[in-house]
PDB file of N, CA and C in Angstrom:
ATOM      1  N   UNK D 170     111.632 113.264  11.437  1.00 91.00           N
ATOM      2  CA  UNK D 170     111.822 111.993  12.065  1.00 91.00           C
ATOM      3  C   UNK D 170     113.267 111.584  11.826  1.00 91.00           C
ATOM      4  N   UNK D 171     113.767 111.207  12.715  1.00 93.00           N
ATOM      5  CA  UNK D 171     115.150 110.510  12.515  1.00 93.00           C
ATOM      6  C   UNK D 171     115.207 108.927  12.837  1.00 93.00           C
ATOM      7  N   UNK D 172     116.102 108.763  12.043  1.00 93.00           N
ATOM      8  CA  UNK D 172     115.911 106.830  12.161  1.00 93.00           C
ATOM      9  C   UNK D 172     116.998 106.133  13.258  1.00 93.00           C
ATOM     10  N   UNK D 173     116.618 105.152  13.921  1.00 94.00           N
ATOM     11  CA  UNK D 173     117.398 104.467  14.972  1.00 94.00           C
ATOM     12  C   UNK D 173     117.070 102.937  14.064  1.00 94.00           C
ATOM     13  N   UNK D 174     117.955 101.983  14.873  1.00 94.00           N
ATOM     14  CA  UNK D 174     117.699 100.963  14.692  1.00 94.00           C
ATOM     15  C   UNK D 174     117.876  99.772  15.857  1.00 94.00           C
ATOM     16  N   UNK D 175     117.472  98.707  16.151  1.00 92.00           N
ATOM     17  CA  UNK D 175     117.978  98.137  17.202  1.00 92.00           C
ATOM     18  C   UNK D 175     117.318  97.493  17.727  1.00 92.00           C
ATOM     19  N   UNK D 176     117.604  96.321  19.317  1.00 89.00           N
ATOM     20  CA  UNK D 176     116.782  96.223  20.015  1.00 89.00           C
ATOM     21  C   UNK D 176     115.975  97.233  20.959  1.00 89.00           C
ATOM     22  N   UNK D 177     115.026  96.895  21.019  1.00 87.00           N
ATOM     23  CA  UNK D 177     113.767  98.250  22.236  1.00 87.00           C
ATOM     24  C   UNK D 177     113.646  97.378  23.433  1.00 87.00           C
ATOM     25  N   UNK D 178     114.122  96.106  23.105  1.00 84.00           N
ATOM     26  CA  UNK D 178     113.867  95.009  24.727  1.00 84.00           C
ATOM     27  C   UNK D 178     112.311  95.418  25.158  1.00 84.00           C
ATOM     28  N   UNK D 179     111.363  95.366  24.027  1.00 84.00           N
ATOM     29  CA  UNK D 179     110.128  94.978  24.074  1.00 84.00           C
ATOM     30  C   UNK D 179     109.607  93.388  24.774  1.00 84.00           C
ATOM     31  N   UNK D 180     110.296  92.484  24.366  1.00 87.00           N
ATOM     32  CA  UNK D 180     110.273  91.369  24.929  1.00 87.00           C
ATOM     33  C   UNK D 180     110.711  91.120  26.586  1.00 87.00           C
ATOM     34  N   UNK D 181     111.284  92.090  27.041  1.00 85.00           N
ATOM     35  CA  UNK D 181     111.951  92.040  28.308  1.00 85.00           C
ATOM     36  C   UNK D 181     110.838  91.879  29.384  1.00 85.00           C
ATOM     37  N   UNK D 182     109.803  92.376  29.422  1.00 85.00           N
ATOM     38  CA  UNK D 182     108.304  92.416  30.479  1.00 85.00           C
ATOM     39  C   UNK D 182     108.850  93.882  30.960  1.00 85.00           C
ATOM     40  N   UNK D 183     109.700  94.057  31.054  1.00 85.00           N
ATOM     41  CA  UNK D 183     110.114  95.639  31.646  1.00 85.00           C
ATOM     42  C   UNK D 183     109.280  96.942  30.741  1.00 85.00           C
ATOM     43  N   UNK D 184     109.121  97.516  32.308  1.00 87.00           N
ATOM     44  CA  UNK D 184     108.134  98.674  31.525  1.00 87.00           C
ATOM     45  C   UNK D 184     108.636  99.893  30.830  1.00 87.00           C
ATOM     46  N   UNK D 185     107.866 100.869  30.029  1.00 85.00           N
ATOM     47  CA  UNK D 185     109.020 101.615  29.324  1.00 85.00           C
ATOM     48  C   UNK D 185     107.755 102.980  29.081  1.00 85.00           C
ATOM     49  N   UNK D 186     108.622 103.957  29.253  1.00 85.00           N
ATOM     50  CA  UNK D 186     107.805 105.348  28.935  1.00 85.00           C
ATOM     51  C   UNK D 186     106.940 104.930  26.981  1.00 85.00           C
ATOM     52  N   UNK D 187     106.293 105.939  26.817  1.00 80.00           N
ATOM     53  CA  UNK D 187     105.468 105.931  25.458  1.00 80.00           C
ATOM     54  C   UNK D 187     106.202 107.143  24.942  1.00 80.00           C
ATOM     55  N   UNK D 188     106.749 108.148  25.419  1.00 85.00           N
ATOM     56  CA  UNK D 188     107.007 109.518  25.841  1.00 85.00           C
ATOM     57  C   UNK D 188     108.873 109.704  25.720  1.00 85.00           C
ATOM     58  N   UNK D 189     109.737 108.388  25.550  1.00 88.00           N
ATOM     59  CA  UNK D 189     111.202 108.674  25.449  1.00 88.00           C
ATOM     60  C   UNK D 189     111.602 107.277  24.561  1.00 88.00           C
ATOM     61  N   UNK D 190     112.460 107.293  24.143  1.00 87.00           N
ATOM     62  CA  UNK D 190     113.023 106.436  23.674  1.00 87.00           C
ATOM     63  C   UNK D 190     114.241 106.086  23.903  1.00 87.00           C
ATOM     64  N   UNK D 191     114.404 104.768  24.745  1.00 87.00           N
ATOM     65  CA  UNK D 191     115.502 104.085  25.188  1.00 87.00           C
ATOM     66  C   UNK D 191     116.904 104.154  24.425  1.00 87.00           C
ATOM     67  N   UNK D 192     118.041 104.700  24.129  1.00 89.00           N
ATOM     68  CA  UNK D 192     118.795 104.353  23.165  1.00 89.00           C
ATOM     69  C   UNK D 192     119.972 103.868  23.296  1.00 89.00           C
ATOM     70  N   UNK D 193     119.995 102.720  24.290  1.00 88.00           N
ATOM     71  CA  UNK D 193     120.777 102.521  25.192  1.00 88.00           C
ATOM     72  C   UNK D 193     121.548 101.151  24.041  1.00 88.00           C
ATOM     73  N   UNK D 194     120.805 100.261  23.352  1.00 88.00           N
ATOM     74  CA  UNK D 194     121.260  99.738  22.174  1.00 88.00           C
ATOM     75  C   UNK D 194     120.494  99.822  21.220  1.00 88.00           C
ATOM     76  N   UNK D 195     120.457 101.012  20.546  1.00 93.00           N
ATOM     77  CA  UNK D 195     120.223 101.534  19.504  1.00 93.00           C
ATOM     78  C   UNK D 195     121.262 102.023  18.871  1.00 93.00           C
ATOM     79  N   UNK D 196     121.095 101.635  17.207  1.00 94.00           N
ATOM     80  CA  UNK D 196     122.393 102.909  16.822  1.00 94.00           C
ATOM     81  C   UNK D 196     121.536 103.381  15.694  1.00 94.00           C
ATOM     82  N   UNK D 197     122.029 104.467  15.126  1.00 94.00           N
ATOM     83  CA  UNK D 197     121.798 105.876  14.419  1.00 94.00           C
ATOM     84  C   UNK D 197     121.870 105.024  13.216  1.00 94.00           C
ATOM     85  N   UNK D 198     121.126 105.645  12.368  1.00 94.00           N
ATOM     86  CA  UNK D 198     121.132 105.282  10.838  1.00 94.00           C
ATOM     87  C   UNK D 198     121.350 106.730  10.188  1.00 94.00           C
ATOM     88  N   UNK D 199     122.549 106.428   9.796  1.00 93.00           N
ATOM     89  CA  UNK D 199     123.447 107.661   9.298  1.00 93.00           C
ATOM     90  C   UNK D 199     123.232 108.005   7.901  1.00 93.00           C
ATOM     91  N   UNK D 200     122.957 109.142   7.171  1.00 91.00           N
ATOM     92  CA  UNK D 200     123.104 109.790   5.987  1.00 91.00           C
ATOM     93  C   UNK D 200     124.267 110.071   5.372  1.00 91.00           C
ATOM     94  N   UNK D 201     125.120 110.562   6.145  1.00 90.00           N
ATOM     95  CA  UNK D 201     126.784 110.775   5.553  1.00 90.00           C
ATOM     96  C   UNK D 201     127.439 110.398   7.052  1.00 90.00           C
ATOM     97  N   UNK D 202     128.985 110.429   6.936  1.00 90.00           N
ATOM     98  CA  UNK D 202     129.345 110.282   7.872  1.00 90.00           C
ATOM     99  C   UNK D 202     129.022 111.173   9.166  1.00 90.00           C
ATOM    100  N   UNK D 203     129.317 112.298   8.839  1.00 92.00           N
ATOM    101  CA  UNK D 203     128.736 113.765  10.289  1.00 92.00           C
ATOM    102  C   UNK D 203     127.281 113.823  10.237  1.00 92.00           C
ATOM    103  N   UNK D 204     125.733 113.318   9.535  1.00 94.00           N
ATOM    104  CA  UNK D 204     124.860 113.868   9.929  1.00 94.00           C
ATOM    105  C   UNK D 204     123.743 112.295   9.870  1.00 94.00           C
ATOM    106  N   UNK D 205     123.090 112.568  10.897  1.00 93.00           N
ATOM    107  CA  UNK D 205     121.914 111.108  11.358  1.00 93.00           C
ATOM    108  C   UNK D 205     120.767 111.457  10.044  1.00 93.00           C
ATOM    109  N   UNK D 206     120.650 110.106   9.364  1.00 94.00           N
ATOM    110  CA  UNK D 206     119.368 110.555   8.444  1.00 94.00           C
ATOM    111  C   UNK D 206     118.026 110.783   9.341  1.00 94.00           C
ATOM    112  N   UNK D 207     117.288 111.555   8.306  1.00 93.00           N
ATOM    113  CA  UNK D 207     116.851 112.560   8.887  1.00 93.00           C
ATOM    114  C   UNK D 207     115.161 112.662   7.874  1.00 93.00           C
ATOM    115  N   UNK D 208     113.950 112.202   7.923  1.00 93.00           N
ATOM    116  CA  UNK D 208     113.104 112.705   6.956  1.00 93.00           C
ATOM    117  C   UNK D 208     111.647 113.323   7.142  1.00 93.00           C
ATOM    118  N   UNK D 209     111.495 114.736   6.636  1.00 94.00           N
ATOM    119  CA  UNK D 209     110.602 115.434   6.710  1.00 94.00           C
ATOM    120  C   UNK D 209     109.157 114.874   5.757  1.00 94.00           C
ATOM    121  N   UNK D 210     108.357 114.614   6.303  1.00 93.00           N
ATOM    122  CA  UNK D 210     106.610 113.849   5.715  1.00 93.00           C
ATOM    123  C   UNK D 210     105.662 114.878   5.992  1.00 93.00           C
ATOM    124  N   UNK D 211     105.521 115.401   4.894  1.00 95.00           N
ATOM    125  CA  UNK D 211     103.805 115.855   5.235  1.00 95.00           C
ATOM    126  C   UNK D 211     102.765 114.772   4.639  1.00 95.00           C
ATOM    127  N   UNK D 212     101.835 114.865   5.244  1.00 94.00           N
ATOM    128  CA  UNK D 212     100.794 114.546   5.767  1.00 94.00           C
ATOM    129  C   UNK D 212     100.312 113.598   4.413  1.00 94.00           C
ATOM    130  N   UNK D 213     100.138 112.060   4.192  1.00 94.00           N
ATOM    131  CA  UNK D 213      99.787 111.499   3.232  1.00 94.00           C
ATOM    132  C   UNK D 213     100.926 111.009   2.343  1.00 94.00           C
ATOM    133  N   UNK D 214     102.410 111.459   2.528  1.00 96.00           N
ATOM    134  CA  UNK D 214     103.352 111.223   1.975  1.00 96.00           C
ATOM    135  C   UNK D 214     103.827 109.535   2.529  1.00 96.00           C
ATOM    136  N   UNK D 215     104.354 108.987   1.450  1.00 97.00           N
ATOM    137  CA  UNK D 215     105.335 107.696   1.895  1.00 97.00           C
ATOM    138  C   UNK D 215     106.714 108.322   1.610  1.00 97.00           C
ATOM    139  N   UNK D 216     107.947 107.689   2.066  1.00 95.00           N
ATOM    140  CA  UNK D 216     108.978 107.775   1.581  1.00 95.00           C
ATOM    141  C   UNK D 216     109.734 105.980   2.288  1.00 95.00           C
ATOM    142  N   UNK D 217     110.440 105.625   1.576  1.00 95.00           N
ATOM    143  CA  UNK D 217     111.424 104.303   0.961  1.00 95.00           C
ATOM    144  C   UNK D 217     112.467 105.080   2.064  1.00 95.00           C
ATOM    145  N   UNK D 218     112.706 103.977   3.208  1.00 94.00           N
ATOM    146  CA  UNK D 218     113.998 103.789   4.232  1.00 94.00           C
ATOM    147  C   UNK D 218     115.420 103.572   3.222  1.00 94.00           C
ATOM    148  N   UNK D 219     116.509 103.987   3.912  1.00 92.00           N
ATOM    149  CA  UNK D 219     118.088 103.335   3.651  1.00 92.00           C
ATOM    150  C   UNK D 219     117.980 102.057   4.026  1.00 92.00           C
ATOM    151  N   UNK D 220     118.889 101.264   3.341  1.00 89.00           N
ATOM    152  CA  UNK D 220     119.602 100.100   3.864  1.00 89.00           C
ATOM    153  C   UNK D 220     118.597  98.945   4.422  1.00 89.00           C
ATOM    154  N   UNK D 221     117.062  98.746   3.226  1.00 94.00           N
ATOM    155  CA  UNK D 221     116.609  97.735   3.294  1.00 94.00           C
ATOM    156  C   UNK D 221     115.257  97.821   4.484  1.00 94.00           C
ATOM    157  N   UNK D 222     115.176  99.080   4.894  1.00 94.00           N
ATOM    158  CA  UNK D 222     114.666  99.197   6.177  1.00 94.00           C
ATOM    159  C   UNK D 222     112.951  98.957   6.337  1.00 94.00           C
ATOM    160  N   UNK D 223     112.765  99.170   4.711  1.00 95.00           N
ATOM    161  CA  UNK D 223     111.224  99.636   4.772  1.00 95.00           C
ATOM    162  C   UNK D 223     110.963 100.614   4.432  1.00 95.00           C
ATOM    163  N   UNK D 224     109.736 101.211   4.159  1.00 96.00           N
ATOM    164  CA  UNK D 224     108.800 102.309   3.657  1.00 96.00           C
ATOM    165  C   UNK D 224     107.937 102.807   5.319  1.00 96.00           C
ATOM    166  N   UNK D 225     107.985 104.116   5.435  1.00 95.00           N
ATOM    167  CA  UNK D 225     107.050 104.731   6.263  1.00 95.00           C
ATOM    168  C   UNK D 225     105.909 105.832   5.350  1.00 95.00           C
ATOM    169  N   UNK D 226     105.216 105.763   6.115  1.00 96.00           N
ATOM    170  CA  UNK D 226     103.769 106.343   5.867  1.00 96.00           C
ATOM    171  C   UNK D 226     103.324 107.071   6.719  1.00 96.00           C
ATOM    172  N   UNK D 227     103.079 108.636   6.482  1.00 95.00           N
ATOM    173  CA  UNK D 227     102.536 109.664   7.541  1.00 95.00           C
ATOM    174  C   UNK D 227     100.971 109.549   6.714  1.00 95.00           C
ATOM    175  N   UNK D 228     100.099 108.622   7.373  1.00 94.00           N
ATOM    176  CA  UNK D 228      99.061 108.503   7.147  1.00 94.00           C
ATOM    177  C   UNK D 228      97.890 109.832   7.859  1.00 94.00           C
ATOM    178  N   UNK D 229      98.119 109.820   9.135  1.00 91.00           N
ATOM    179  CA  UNK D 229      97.337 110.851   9.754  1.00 91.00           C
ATOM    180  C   UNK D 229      98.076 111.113  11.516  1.00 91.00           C
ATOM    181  N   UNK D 230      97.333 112.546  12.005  1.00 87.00           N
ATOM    182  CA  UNK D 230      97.195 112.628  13.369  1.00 87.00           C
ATOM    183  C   UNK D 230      95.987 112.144  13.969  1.00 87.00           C
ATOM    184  N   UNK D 231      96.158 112.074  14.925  1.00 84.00           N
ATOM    185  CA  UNK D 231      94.778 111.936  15.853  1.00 84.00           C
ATOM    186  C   UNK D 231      95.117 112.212  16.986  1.00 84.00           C
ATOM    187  N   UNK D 232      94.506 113.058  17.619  1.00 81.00           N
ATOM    188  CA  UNK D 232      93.749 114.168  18.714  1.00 81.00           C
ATOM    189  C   UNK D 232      93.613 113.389  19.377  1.00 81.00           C
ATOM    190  N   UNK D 233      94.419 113.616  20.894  1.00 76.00           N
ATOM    191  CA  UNK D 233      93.747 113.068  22.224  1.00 76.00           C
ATOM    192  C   UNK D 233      93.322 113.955  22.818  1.00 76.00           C
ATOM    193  N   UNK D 234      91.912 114.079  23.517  1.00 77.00           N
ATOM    194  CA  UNK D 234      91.597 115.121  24.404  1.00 77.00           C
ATOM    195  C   UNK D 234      91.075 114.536  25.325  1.00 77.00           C
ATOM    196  N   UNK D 235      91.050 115.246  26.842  1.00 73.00           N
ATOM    197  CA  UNK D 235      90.413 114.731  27.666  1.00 73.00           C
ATOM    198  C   UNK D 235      89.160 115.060  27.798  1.00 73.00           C
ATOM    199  N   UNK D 236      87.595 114.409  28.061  1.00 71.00           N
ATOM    200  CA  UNK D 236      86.483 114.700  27.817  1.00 71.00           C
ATOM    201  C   UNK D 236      86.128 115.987  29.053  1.00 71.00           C
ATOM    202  N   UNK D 237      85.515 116.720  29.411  1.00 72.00           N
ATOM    203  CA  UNK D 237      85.228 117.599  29.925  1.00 72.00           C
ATOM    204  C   UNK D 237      83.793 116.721  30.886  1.00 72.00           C
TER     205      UNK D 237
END
């Protein structure tokens, strides 16, 4: 996963893919100067954001299938 930060213009009523992410004002949340932080979660892991951001949680997947 790599981290962005920003407005998503969720509030806008404008519609938006589920499938891309806008990054039109977004900016990068950087690790060093040359590389975008960057963090690998398996499954049940938390890990603590840079710069105040928060904690994420790879709690689980879940399976979409279409019924037959």
């Amino acid at each position: 996963m790599v981290l962005w930060t920003g407005d998503l213009g969720l509030d806008s009523g404008k519609p938006q893919s589920v499938y891309a992410l806008d990054k039109a004002k977004l900016d990068k949340v950087m690790k060093s100067e040359k590389a975008q932080y960057r963090v690998d979660l398996p499954m049940g892991a938390t890990t603590e954001l840079p710069d105040g951001l928060g904690t994420v949680t790879f709690d689980s997947i879940d399976r979409f299938v279409k019924p037959r």
